[in-house]
Coordinates of C-alpha atoms in Angstrom, one line a residue:
M127 CA 116.2 99.4 101.8
A128 CA 117.9 99.2 105.2
G129 CA 120.1 101.9 106.6
G130 CA 118.2 104.5 108.7
V131 CA 120.2 106.9 110.9
A132 CA 119.0 109.3 113.7
A133 CA 121.1 112.3 114.8
F134 CA 120.0 113.6 118.2
D135 CA 121.5 114.6 121.6
Y136 CA 120.5 111.6 123.7
D137 CA 122.4 112.6 126.8
G138 CA 121.7 116.4 126.8
D139 CA 125.4 117.4 126.7
G140 CA 124.9 119.7 123.8
R141 CA 126.6 117.5 121.2
V142 CA 124.7 115.6 118.6
D143 CA 125.0 111.8 118.8
L144 CA 124.2 109.1 116.3
F145 CA 121.9 106.0 116.2
F146 CA 122.0 103.5 113.4
T147 CA 119.4 100.8 112.7
N148 CA 120.5 97.3 111.7
G149 CA 119.0 94.3 110.0
A150 CA 118.9 90.6 110.9
P151 CA 119.4 87.2 109.3
Q152 CA 116.9 86.2 106.7
P153 CA 114.5 84.6 106.4
N154 CA 113.5 84.6 110.1
L155 CA 114.3 88.3 110.4
R156 CA 115.3 88.0 114.1
K157 CA 118.4 89.5 115.6
V158 CA 120.7 86.7 116.8
T159 CA 124.1 88.1 117.7
P160 CA 125.4 91.5 118.9
R161 CA 126.4 92.1 115.3
D162 CA 122.8 92.5 114.4
C163 CA 122.0 95.1 117.0
N164 CA 121.0 98.7 116.4
T165 CA 123.8 100.9 117.7
L166 CA 124.1 104.2 119.5
Y167 CA 127.2 106.3 119.4
R168 CA 128.0 109.2 121.7
N169 CA 129.7 112.3 120.4
T170 CA 132.6 113.1 122.7
G171 CA 133.5 116.3 120.8
T172 CA 136.5 114.7 119.0
S173 CA 135.1 111.2 118.1
F174 CA 132.1 108.9 118.3
V175 CA 132.1 106.2 120.9
E176 CA 129.7 103.2 121.0
V177 CA 127.3 103.2 123.9
K178 CA 125.8 100.1 125.5
A179 CA 122.1 101.2 125.5
D180 CA 118.9 99.3 125.6
L181 CA 118.3 99.8 121.9
C182 CA 119.5 96.5 120.3
G183 CA 116.0 95.7 119.0
T184 CA 114.8 92.2 118.1
G185 CA 113.9 92.2 114.4
Y186 CA 114.9 93.6 111.0
D187 CA 114.9 97.3 111.5
I188 CA 114.8 100.0 108.7
G189 CA 114.3 103.5 110.0
A190 CA 114.4 105.8 113.0
A191 CA 112.6 109.0 114.2
A192 CA 113.7 110.9 117.3
A193 CA 111.8 113.6 119.3
D194 CA 110.9 114.4 122.9
Y195 CA 107.3 113.2 122.9
D196 CA 106.8 113.3 126.7
Q197 CA 108.3 116.8 127.1
D198 CA 110.7 115.7 129.9
G199 CA 113.8 117.3 128.2
R200 CA 115.1 114.0 126.9
V201 CA 114.8 112.9 123.2
D202 CA 112.9 109.7 122.7
L203 CA 113.1 107.3 119.7
F204 CA 110.8 105.4 117.3
V205 CA 112.4 102.5 115.4
A206 CA 110.6 101.2 112.3
G207 CA 111.0 97.5 111.2
V208 CA 109.8 95.0 108.7
R209 CA 107.7 92.8 111.0
S210 CA 107.6 94.9 114.2
S211 CA 108.5 98.4 115.3
A212 CA 109.4 99.9 118.7
L213 CA 109.0 103.1 120.7
Y214 CA 111.7 103.9 123.3
R215 CA 111.4 106.4 126.0
N216 CA 114.6 108.0 127.0
L217 CA 115.0 107.6 130.8
G218 CA 118.4 109.4 131.0
Q219 CA 121.9 108.3 131.7
G220 CA 121.9 106.1 128.5
R221 CA 118.8 104.1 129.5
F222 CA 115.8 103.6 127.3
A223 CA 112.6 101.7 128.0
E224 CA 110.3 100.3 125.3
Q225 CA 106.8 101.6 125.4
P226 CA 103.5 100.1 124.1
L227 CA 102.9 100.9 120.5
A228 CA 100.8 98.7 118.1
V229 CA 102.5 98.9 114.8
D230 CA 102.3 95.8 112.6
G231 CA 103.5 95.2 109.0
W232 CA 106.5 96.6 107.3
A233 CA 107.2 100.2 108.6
V234 CA 110.0 102.1 106.8
G235 CA 110.1 105.2 109.0
G236 CA 108.1 107.8 110.9
G237 CA 107.8 111.4 111.8
W238 CA 106.7 113.5 114.8
F239 CA 104.3 116.5 114.6
D240 CA 101.5 118.1 116.5
Y241 CA 98.7 117.5 114.1
D242 CA 95.9 118.6 116.5
H243 CA 97.5 121.6 118.2
D244 CA 97.1 120.1 121.7
G245 CA 100.7 120.9 122.6
D246 CA 102.3 117.4 122.3
L247 CA 103.9 115.5 119.5
D248 CA 102.0 112.8 117.6
L249 CA 103.5 110.0 115.5
F250 CA 103.0 109.3 111.8
V251 CA 104.3 105.9 110.7
V252 CA 105.1 105.1 107.0
R253 CA 104.4 101.6 105.9
Y254 CA 105.5 99.9 102.7
V255 CA 104.1 96.5 101.5
K256 CA 102.9 93.1 102.6
W257 CA 106.0 90.8 102.3
D258 CA 106.7 87.3 103.3
P259 CA 110.0 85.6 102.5
K260 CA 108.2 82.2 102.3
T261 CA 106.2 83.3 99.3
E262 CA 108.8 85.5 97.6
P263 CA 108.7 85.2 93.8
F264 CA 111.7 84.6 91.6
C265 CA 112.8 87.8 89.8
G266 CA 115.8 87.9 87.6
D267 CA 117.1 85.7 84.8
R268 CA 117.3 81.9 85.5
V269 CA 119.3 81.3 82.3
E270 CA 121.9 83.9 83.0
G271 CA 121.9 82.8 86.6
Y272 CA 121.2 86.0 88.6
R273 CA 118.4 87.2 90.8
T274 CA 117.2 90.8 91.4
Y275 CA 114.8 92.3 93.9
C276 CA 111.3 92.2 92.6
H277 CA 109.4 95.3 91.4
P278 CA 106.9 96.7 93.9
K279 CA 104.0 95.7 91.5
F280 CA 104.4 92.1 92.8
Y281 CA 103.3 93.2 96.3
Q282 CA 100.2 94.5 98.0
G283 CA 100.5 98.0 99.6
L284 CA 99.7 99.1 103.1
S285 CA 98.1 102.2 104.6
N286 CA 100.0 104.5 106.9
L287 CA 99.3 104.9 110.6
L288 CA 98.7 108.0 112.8
F289 CA 99.0 107.8 116.6
R290 CA 97.6 110.6 118.8
N291 CA 99.7 111.4 121.8
D292 CA 97.4 111.2 124.8
Q293 CA 99.5 112.3 127.8
G294 CA 102.4 110.0 126.8
K295 CA 100.2 107.1 125.6
F296 CA 99.5 106.6 121.9
V297 CA 96.1 106.0 120.4
D298 CA 95.7 104.7 116.9
V299 CA 93.5 107.3 115.1
S300 CA 94.4 106.3 111.5
M301 CA 90.8 105.4 110.6
A302 CA 89.1 108.3 112.3
A303 CA 91.6 110.8 110.8
G304 CA 91.2 109.4 107.3
I305 CA 94.8 108.2 106.9
S306 CA 94.0 104.5 106.7
A307 CA 91.6 105.0 103.8
Q308 CA 94.6 105.5 101.4
V309 CA 96.6 102.4 100.6
G310 CA 100.1 103.1 99.2
K311 CA 103.7 101.8 99.2
G312 CA 105.1 104.4 101.5
M313 CA 108.8 105.3 101.7
A314 CA 109.1 108.7 103.5
V315 CA 107.1 111.4 105.3
A316 CA 107.6 115.2 105.4
F317 CA 105.6 117.9 107.1
G318 CA 104.7 121.3 105.9
D319 CA 101.9 123.8 105.7
A320 CA 101.0 123.6 102.0
D321 CA 98.2 126.1 102.1
G322 CA 99.4 128.5 104.9
D323 CA 96.4 127.9 107.1
G324 CA 98.5 127.2 110.2
W325 CA 97.9 123.4 110.2
L326 CA 100.7 120.9 109.3
D327 CA 99.9 118.8 106.2
V328 CA 101.6 115.5 105.5
F329 CA 103.4 114.5 102.3
V330 CA 104.1 110.8 101.8
T331 CA 106.3 109.4 99.0
N332 CA 105.1 106.2 97.4
D333 CA 107.1 103.6 95.4
T334 CA 105.7 103.4 91.9
M335 CA 102.4 104.8 93.0
P336 CA 101.0 108.3 93.2
N337 CA 102.3 110.2 96.2
F338 CA 100.0 111.3 99.0
L339 CA 99.5 114.9 100.3
F340 CA 97.2 114.7 103.3
R341 CA 95.6 118.1 103.9
N342 CA 95.0 118.8 107.5
R343 CA 91.5 120.1 107.9
G344 CA 92.1 121.3 111.4
D345 CA 89.4 119.2 113.0
G346 CA 91.4 116.0 113.6
T347 CA 90.9 114.7 110.0
F348 CA 92.8 114.8 106.8
E349 CA 91.9 114.6 103.1
E350 CA 94.2 113.1 100.5
A351 CA 94.7 115.8 97.8
G352 CA 98.0 115.0 96.2
E353 CA 96.6 114.9 92.7
R354 CA 94.7 118.1 93.1
A355 CA 97.8 119.8 94.5
G356 CA 100.0 118.5 91.6
V357 CA 102.5 116.4 93.5
A358 CA 101.1 112.9 93.1
L359 CA 102.7 112.4 89.7
N360 CA 105.4 114.1 87.7
D361 CA 104.8 116.4 84.8
D362 CA 104.6 113.5 82.4
G363 CA 101.8 112.0 84.4
R364 CA 103.9 109.2 85.7
A365 CA 104.1 107.7 89.2
L366 CA 107.8 107.5 90.2
S367 CA 109.8 105.4 92.5
S368 CA 109.6 108.2 95.1
M369 CA 112.0 107.8 98.0
G370 CA 113.2 110.4 100.6
A371 CA 111.4 113.8 100.9
E372 CA 111.9 117.4 102.1
F373 CA 109.2 120.0 102.6
R374 CA 111.1 123.3 102.7
D375 CA 111.0 126.8 101.4
L376 CA 113.8 126.6 98.8
D377 CA 113.3 129.9 96.9
N378 CA 112.7 132.2 100.0
D379 CA 109.2 133.2 98.9
G380 CA 107.6 132.2 102.2
R381 CA 106.0 129.0 100.9
E382 CA 107.3 125.5 101.6
D383 CA 108.3 123.6 98.5
L384 CA 108.6 119.8 97.9
F385 CA 111.7 117.8 96.9
F386 CA 112.1 114.1 96.8
T387 CA 114.5 111.5 95.4
A388 CA 113.7 108.8 92.9
L389 CA 115.5 106.2 90.7
V390 CA 117.8 106.3 87.7
N391 CA 116.2 107.8 84.6
E392 CA 113.4 109.4 86.6
S393 CA 115.2 112.5 87.9
Y394 CA 114.5 113.9 91.4
P395 CA 111.4 116.0 91.3
L396 CA 111.2 119.6 92.7
Y397 CA 107.8 121.2 93.1
Q398 CA 107.4 124.9 93.7
N399 CA 104.6 125.9 96.1
L400 CA 102.4 128.4 94.4
G401 CA 100.1 128.9 97.3
K402 CA 96.4 127.9 97.6
F403 CA 97.4 124.2 97.9
L404 CA 98.9 124.1 94.4
F405 CA 102.4 123.1 93.3
R406 CA 104.3 123.5 90.0
D407 CA 106.9 121.0 88.7
I408 CA 110.1 122.9 88.2
T409 CA 112.4 119.9 88.1
Y410 CA 114.1 120.8 84.8
Q411 CA 113.6 124.6 85.0
S412 CA 115.7 124.5 88.3
K413 CA 118.3 122.3 86.6
V414 CA 117.7 119.5 89.2
G415 CA 116.4 117.2 86.5
K416 CA 119.5 117.1 84.3
A417 CA 121.8 116.9 87.3
T418 CA 120.0 113.8 88.9
M419 CA 118.8 111.8 85.8
S420 CA 121.6 109.3 86.1
Y421 CA 121.3 108.7 89.9
S422 CA 119.1 106.6 92.2
G423 CA 118.5 108.5 95.4
W424 CA 117.3 107.7 98.9
G425 CA 118.1 110.0 101.8
C426 CA 118.0 113.8 101.1
G427 CA 118.2 117.1 103.0
A428 CA 117.6 120.8 102.3
F429 CA 120.1 122.8 104.3
D430 CA 122.3 125.9 103.7
F431 CA 125.7 124.1 103.5
D432 CA 127.7 127.3 102.5
N433 CA 125.7 129.7 104.7
D434 CA 124.9 132.1 101.8
G435 CA 121.2 132.5 102.6
R436 CA 119.9 129.9 100.2
K437 CA 119.1 126.2 101.1
D438 CA 121.0 123.7 99.1
L439 CA 120.1 120.0 98.5
F440 CA 122.0 116.8 99.3
T441 CA 121.1 113.3 98.1
A442 CA 122.4 109.9 99.2
N443 CA 122.7 107.8 96.1
G444 CA 123.0 104.1 95.2
D445 CA 121.2 101.6 93.1
V446 CA 118.4 99.4 94.4
Q447 CA 120.3 96.2 93.3
N448 CA 123.8 95.2 94.2
N449 CA 124.3 93.5 90.8
T450 CA 123.0 96.1 88.4
E451 CA 126.0 95.8 86.2
K452 CA 124.8 92.3 85.1
Y453 CA 121.8 93.6 83.2
R454 CA 121.9 97.4 82.9
G455 CA 124.4 100.0 81.7
H456 CA 125.1 101.6 85.1
S457 CA 126.8 100.9 88.4
S458 CA 125.2 99.7 91.6
K459 CA 127.5 102.0 93.6
Q460 CA 127.1 105.8 93.1
K461 CA 128.5 108.9 94.6
N462 CA 126.4 111.2 96.7
L463 CA 125.4 114.6 95.3
L464 CA 125.3 118.2 96.5
L465 CA 123.0 120.5 94.6
M466 CA 124.2 124.0 95.4
N467 CA 121.4 126.7 95.2
R468 CA 122.6 129.5 92.9
P469 CA 120.6 132.3 91.3
S470 CA 120.8 130.5 87.9
G471 CA 119.6 127.2 89.4
F472 CA 121.0 124.2 91.2
V473 CA 124.7 123.3 90.5
P474 CA 125.7 119.7 91.1
Q475 CA 128.8 118.5 93.0
A476 CA 129.6 114.8 93.5
L477 CA 130.5 114.0 97.1
G478 CA 132.5 111.0 98.5
E479 CA 133.2 107.6 97.0
P480 CA 130.7 105.4 95.2
G481 CA 128.5 103.2 97.3
Q482 CA 125.0 101.9 97.9
H483 CA 124.0 104.8 100.1
R484 CA 120.7 104.9 101.9
G485 CA 119.9 107.0 105.0
A486 CA 121.3 110.5 105.7
A487 CA 121.1 112.8 108.7
F488 CA 122.2 116.4 109.1
A489 CA 123.7 118.4 112.0
D490 CA 126.5 120.6 113.2
F491 CA 128.4 117.7 114.8
D492 CA 131.6 119.6 115.6
G493 CA 130.0 122.9 116.6
D494 CA 131.6 125.1 114.0
G495 CA 128.4 126.6 112.6
N496 CA 128.4 124.5 109.4
I497 CA 126.0 121.6 108.7
D498 CA 127.7 118.3 108.4
I499 CA 126.3 115.0 106.9
V500 CA 126.3 111.4 108.0
V501 CA 125.3 108.8 105.4
T502 CA 124.8 105.0 105.7
Q503 CA 125.7 102.5 103.0
L504 CA 125.0 98.8 102.4
S505 CA 127.9 96.4 103.0
G506 CA 130.1 99.2 104.4
P507 CA 130.5 101.6 107.3
P508 CA 128.6 104.9 107.6
V509 CA 130.4 108.0 106.2
L510 CA 130.6 111.3 108.0
F511 CA 131.2 114.3 105.8
R512 CA 132.6 117.2 107.8
N513 CA 131.7 120.6 106.3
P514 CA 134.7 122.9 106.4
A515 CA 132.9 125.8 104.6
P516 CA 136.0 127.8 104.0
N517 CA 134.1 131.1 103.3
Q518 CA 133.4 133.7 105.9
N519 CA 129.6 133.6 105.8
Q520 CA 127.8 134.0 109.1
W521 CA 125.1 131.8 110.5
I522 CA 122.4 131.7 113.3
A523 CA 120.3 128.8 114.7
F524 CA 117.3 128.3 116.9
A525 CA 116.5 125.4 119.2
V526 CA 112.7 125.1 119.1
Q527 CA 110.1 122.5 119.3
P528 CA 109.2 120.5 116.1
G529 CA 106.7 122.2 113.9
T530 CA 107.8 125.8 114.8
M531 CA 108.4 128.1 111.9
V532 CA 111.2 130.7 112.1
Q533 CA 111.5 133.7 109.8
V534 CA 114.8 135.6 109.4
G535 CA 114.6 138.3 106.8
S536 CA 113.3 136.7 103.6
Q537 CA 114.2 133.2 104.8
M538 CA 111.7 130.8 106.5
N539 CA 112.5 127.4 107.9
R540 CA 110.5 125.0 109.9
S541 CA 111.7 122.8 112.7
T542 CA 111.3 119.1 112.1
T543 CA 113.1 115.9 112.8
A544 CA 111.6 114.1 109.8
V545 CA 114.2 114.5 107.1
G546 CA 114.8 112.5 104.0
Y547 CA 114.5 108.7 104.0
A548 CA 114.2 106.4 107.1
S549 CA 116.2 109.0 109.1
S550 CA 115.9 111.8 111.6
S551 CA 117.8 115.0 112.2
P552 CA 117.8 117.5 115.2
S553 CA 115.0 120.0 115.4
V554 CA 117.4 122.9 115.5
V555 CA 116.6 125.4 112.7
H556 CA 119.7 126.7 110.9
F557 CA 120.1 129.8 108.8
G558 CA 123.0 131.0 106.6
L559 CA 123.4 134.8 106.8
G560 CA 126.1 135.6 104.2
A561 CA 128.0 138.6 105.6
Q562 CA 125.3 139.7 108.0
A563 CA 126.6 139.7 111.6
V564 CA 123.4 140.8 113.4
V565 CA 119.8 139.7 112.7
P566 CA 117.5 142.7 113.2
E567 CA 114.5 140.5 113.9
A568 CA 113.5 136.8 114.1
V569 CA 109.8 135.9 114.0
I570 CA 109.1 132.6 115.6
T571 CA 105.6 131.0 115.1
F572 CA 104.9 128.0 117.3
P573 CA 102.5 125.2 116.3
S574 CA 99.8 126.7 118.6
G575 CA 99.9 129.9 116.6
K576 CA 101.7 131.9 119.3
I577 CA 104.4 134.2 118.1
R578 CA 107.6 135.5 119.6
K579 CA 109.7 138.2 118.1
L580 CA 113.4 138.6 119.0
A581 CA 115.5 141.6 118.0
N582 CA 119.2 142.3 117.4
L583 CA 120.4 138.7 117.6
K584 CA 124.1 138.1 117.2
A585 CA 125.2 135.7 114.5
G586 CA 127.3 132.6 115.3
R587 CA 125.0 131.4 118.1
T588 CA 122.2 128.9 118.7
H589 CA 119.3 130.5 120.5
A590 CA 117.0 128.3 122.6
V591 CA 113.5 129.7 122.3
A592 CA 110.5 128.4 124.3
E593 CA 106.8 129.0 123.6
P594 CA 105.5 132.0 125.5

C-alpha cells in the first residue's frame, strides 16, 4: 500500500518539486537508516536533485497532502503513516518544522479543503484499519508454501478524521461534524460539490465496504449519504475494493462526476452526476468498464492530457500481491493506463513498463503547457512520464486557492491538491482549449462564494488569480 507522492513548489521558484514517502523495517515500523527516509527532490528545470530537508520522518509512511494552510505563501505538508502521522510547516529555504497534530492509527492519506467557509484550509485524514504485526494472521497456502496479504475482512475498520484550522492550530472536530460516526476502511478522499449548493462535499473510497459521500450541510456538520446518492456500491450492489478517487466534471455538463480505481475483475467505476445529489453508474456505457476489468488500480487523475477540451483519465496499476502468479491467472506487475476521452467513450492506451505501481501526481513539470505524470512503484524507482503532446492544441491555467471553481466556456474544473491515492498535486487548474487562442471569459468562483470574471485571456499562460 505504500508509495505516496506529492508534487508541489516547496521553494517558490515556479517549478514543481517532488516529495516521496517511504516505509520502514518491519515489524517495528521505525525508520533506522537514511535509506528509510522520506525524500524531497528539487526541480532545477532540467533534472530533479535530492534536497536535505527536515522531512525524513520516523515511522512507516504511506501518503502525502500538500497545501499552504497558514497562508504565508509557502506550501506545507501532511504525511500519513501506519502508526503516526506528521504535519510540517514550510519555513522557507528548504526548512520544515513539525507541528502538533493528534492523528493515531493507520492513516493512508489526507486532503485540504475549507469546509466551513472561514477562509482557511482544514484537513481531512483518511484512515484504514486497526493492524498489529504481532497478531497478524497467516493468509496463503501452507502446503504450497506461500503467503499473501490478508483480505480486509480480517481487520477492524477506523473512522476518518476532520481537523478545523483555527488560526494555524488544528482542532479535531470529527465527532461534532459527524465524520467519526462512520467506520470504514478508507483509502482515498476527493472533494466536490455534489449538489451544487456551494459547500464542498467529501467522497471517501472504502476497501471492500460501501463508499462514503459526506454531504456538507453548511452548518459545520456532515451527513453520510453515499447509498442515497448511488455511489456507495456498484450497479450490481457490490462493495468494491475502492482505491484512488477523482471528483471532476468529465462530460462538461457543469456537474462534478466521480471516478475511482478498484481491483482486477471489478472494473474502475465511473458515476455521472445527475444533479440533486444523485449519481448514475456509467462504467460500461462510457467503455471504462471493459478497458479496466483486467487491471488493479491505485493512483488516478482526471486531466486533459492532449488539450482537446475534454478531461482524460490516468490510472496507476499493479496487483496487491507480489506473488499473484502462484495462485491466480494474472501478473503482479501491470502497465499503467491512459483512458482518452472521446465523443464515443474512453479509449484505453497502455503506458510504460509493467510494475506494481501505487501513487501518482500530475503537473506541468517542464513548463511546456502539457500535464506530465509521476508514478511510484514497489521495489523500483519512481517513473516520470513527460507528455510531449505533439498536436497544436492550446491551453490555459489558473493558479488559485484550493476549492476554487473555474469555468472556461463549457468546461468547469475545481482547484484541489487531493488527487488519486495517497498523493497530492498542485492546485493549479489546467484547461485544454483545442485551437482556441483566446479565452473570451473565465468565471472564477472562490470557496467563499465571491466571483471574479476575467475577459480576453491569452492562451499558453498560467494566470494567478486572488480572491477579491
